[in-house]
Amino acid sequence: MGHLQKIILLVLVVPLALFPGGLISYVLMYEELKFETSMWIPIGMTALGIGSFIFHFKTKNFYRLVKKDEELPRVDLLLWILNFAFGMVYILLSFFMIYVMYTFRTEKNWFMMLITIIPMFIVGIWTVFDALYLNKLIGIHKYEHRHSEIEDIKGNITE
């Protein structure tokens, strides 16, 4: 089930990662606007999304390897941070959009905004909880693997 979850996250992260940067690229190339400082935010969201995609791609087999009690490959700390930050950015963006909806009371387009906000919030929460759960699972796996090696050594000494 964990492997399927990773594949779903990979599929969901791609559009959420590429949309902000693609939107800025479109605005700069076709609308011929000047680059402003606030445009770094969507570019940063795209960078975080690419890091999150790489993280999910590298960890897609972790759930299978834990079940088989095999050695887990190492994932860079930077990818963990980028993945966690990607999830947190989309959670915060969802809350901000709900705040904007509430403040301006846009009754006209509230349904379309909710269709946008809810998937962003779900993917953000799912990404953060997946990273936290995977980190906990890796810790448990290392602990059990270490103790099984110690038991193997003890078994070889007593024989």
Coordinates of C-alpha atoms in Angstrom, one line a residue:
M1 CA 0.0 0.0 0.0
G2 CA 2.9 2.4 0.8
H3 CA 4.3 1.9 -2.7
L4 CA 1.0 2.9 -4.3
Q5 CA 0.8 5.9 -2.0
K6 CA 4.2 7.1 -3.2
I7 CA 3.1 6.7 -6.8
I8 CA -0.1 8.7 -6.2
L9 CA 2.0 11.4 -4.4
L10 CA 4.4 11.5 -7.4
V11 CA 1.5 12.1 -9.7
L12 CA -0.1 14.7 -7.5
V13 CA 3.2 16.6 -6.8
V14 CA 4.0 17.1 -10.5
P15 CA 1.2 19.5 -11.4
L16 CA 1.4 21.3 -8.0
A17 CA 5.2 21.7 -8.5
L18 CA 5.2 22.9 -12.1
F19 CA 2.1 25.1 -12.1
P20 CA 3.5 28.1 -10.2
G21 CA 6.7 28.3 -12.2
G22 CA 4.9 27.7 -15.4
L23 CA 2.5 30.5 -14.6
I24 CA 5.3 32.9 -14.0
S25 CA 7.1 31.8 -17.2
Y26 CA 3.9 32.4 -19.1
V27 CA 3.4 35.8 -17.6
L28 CA 7.0 36.8 -18.3
M29 CA 7.1 35.5 -21.9
Y30 CA 3.7 36.2 -23.3
E31 CA 2.3 39.0 -21.2
E32 CA 5.7 40.8 -21.4
L33 CA 5.6 42.0 -17.8
K34 CA 8.7 42.9 -15.8
F35 CA 10.1 40.5 -13.3
E36 CA 9.1 41.6 -9.8
T37 CA 10.4 40.5 -6.4
S38 CA 7.1 38.8 -5.5
M39 CA 7.5 36.4 -8.5
W40 CA 10.2 34.6 -6.5
I41 CA 7.5 33.0 -4.4
P42 CA 6.0 30.8 -7.2
I43 CA 9.5 30.0 -8.5
G44 CA 10.4 28.9 -4.9
M45 CA 7.3 26.8 -4.8
T46 CA 8.4 25.1 -8.1
A47 CA 11.9 24.5 -6.7
L48 CA 10.3 22.9 -3.5
G49 CA 8.0 20.8 -5.7
I50 CA 10.9 19.5 -7.8
G51 CA 12.7 18.6 -4.6
S52 CA 9.6 16.9 -3.3
F53 CA 9.3 15.0 -6.5
I54 CA 12.9 13.8 -6.3
F55 CA 12.3 12.8 -2.6
H56 CA 9.2 10.7 -3.4
F57 CA 10.9 9.1 -6.4
K58 CA 13.9 8.1 -4.3
T59 CA 11.8 6.8 -1.5
K60 CA 9.1 5.0 -3.5
N61 CA 10.6 1.6 -2.7
F62 CA 11.2 2.2 1.0
Y63 CA 7.9 0.6 2.1
R64 CA 8.7 -2.6 0.1
L65 CA 12.3 -2.7 1.4
V66 CA 11.1 -2.3 5.1
K67 CA 8.8 -5.3 4.7
K68 CA 11.6 -7.4 3.2
D69 CA 14.0 -6.3 6.0
E70 CA 16.6 -5.1 3.5
E71 CA 19.0 -2.2 3.9
L72 CA 17.4 1.2 3.0
P73 CA 19.2 3.6 0.6
R74 CA 20.2 6.9 2.1
V75 CA 18.2 10.0 1.1
D76 CA 19.9 13.4 1.5
L77 CA 18.8 15.7 4.3
L78 CA 18.2 18.5 1.8
L79 CA 15.5 16.4 0.0
W80 CA 13.8 15.7 3.3
I81 CA 13.8 19.5 4.1
L82 CA 12.5 20.4 0.6
N83 CA 9.8 17.8 0.8
F84 CA 8.6 18.9 4.2
A85 CA 8.8 22.6 3.2
F86 CA 6.8 21.8 0.0
G87 CA 4.0 20.3 2.1
M88 CA 4.0 23.1 4.6
V89 CA 3.9 25.8 1.9
Y90 CA 0.8 24.3 0.4
I91 CA -0.9 23.9 3.8
L92 CA -0.1 27.6 4.6
L93 CA -1.2 28.6 1.1
S94 CA -4.5 26.8 1.6
F95 CA -5.1 28.6 4.9
F96 CA -4.3 31.9 3.3
M97 CA -6.7 31.3 0.5
I98 CA -9.5 30.4 3.0
Y99 CA -8.6 33.6 4.8
V100 CA -8.9 35.6 1.6
M101 CA -12.2 33.9 0.8
Y102 CA -13.6 34.8 4.3
T103 CA -12.3 38.3 4.3
F104 CA -13.5 39.3 0.9
R105 CA -16.7 37.2 1.1
T106 CA -16.5 36.1 -2.5
E107 CA -19.8 34.3 -2.7
K108 CA -19.7 34.2 -6.5
N109 CA -16.6 31.9 -6.9
W110 CA -16.4 30.2 -3.5
F111 CA -17.1 26.7 -5.0
M112 CA -14.3 27.1 -7.6
M113 CA -11.9 28.3 -4.9
L114 CA -12.8 25.3 -2.7
I115 CA -12.1 23.0 -5.6
T116 CA -8.6 24.6 -5.8
I117 CA -8.0 24.8 -2.0
I118 CA -9.0 21.3 -0.9
P119 CA -6.7 19.3 -3.2
M120 CA -3.8 21.6 -2.3
F121 CA -4.5 21.2 1.4
I122 CA -4.8 17.4 1.1
V123 CA -1.5 17.0 -0.8
G124 CA 0.3 19.3 1.6
I125 CA -0.9 17.3 4.6
W126 CA -0.3 14.0 2.9
T127 CA 3.2 15.0 2.0
V128 CA 4.1 16.2 5.5
F129 CA 2.6 13.1 7.2
D130 CA 4.2 10.8 4.7
A131 CA 7.6 12.3 5.4
L132 CA 7.1 12.1 9.2
Y133 CA 5.8 8.5 9.0
L134 CA 8.6 7.5 6.7
N135 CA 11.2 9.0 9.1
K136 CA 9.7 7.1 12.0
L137 CA 9.6 3.9 9.9
I138 CA 13.3 4.3 9.0
G139 CA 14.2 4.8 12.7
I140 CA 12.3 1.7 13.7
H141 CA 13.9 -0.3 10.8
K142 CA 17.4 0.9 11.8
Y143 CA 16.8 0.0 15.5
E144 CA 15.5 -3.5 14.6
H145 CA 18.3 -4.1 12.0
R146 CA 20.9 -3.1 14.6
H147 CA 19.4 -5.4 17.2
S148 CA 19.2 -8.3 14.8
E149 CA 22.9 -7.9 14.0
I150 CA 23.7 -7.9 17.7
E151 CA 21.7 -11.1 18.2
D152 CA 23.5 -12.7 15.3
I153 CA 26.9 -11.8 16.9
K154 CA 25.7 -13.2 20.3
G155 CA 24.5 -16.4 18.6
N156 CA 27.9 -16.9 16.9
I157 CA 29.8 -16.4 20.2
T158 CA 27.8 -18.9 22.2
E159 CA 28.0 -21.6 19.6

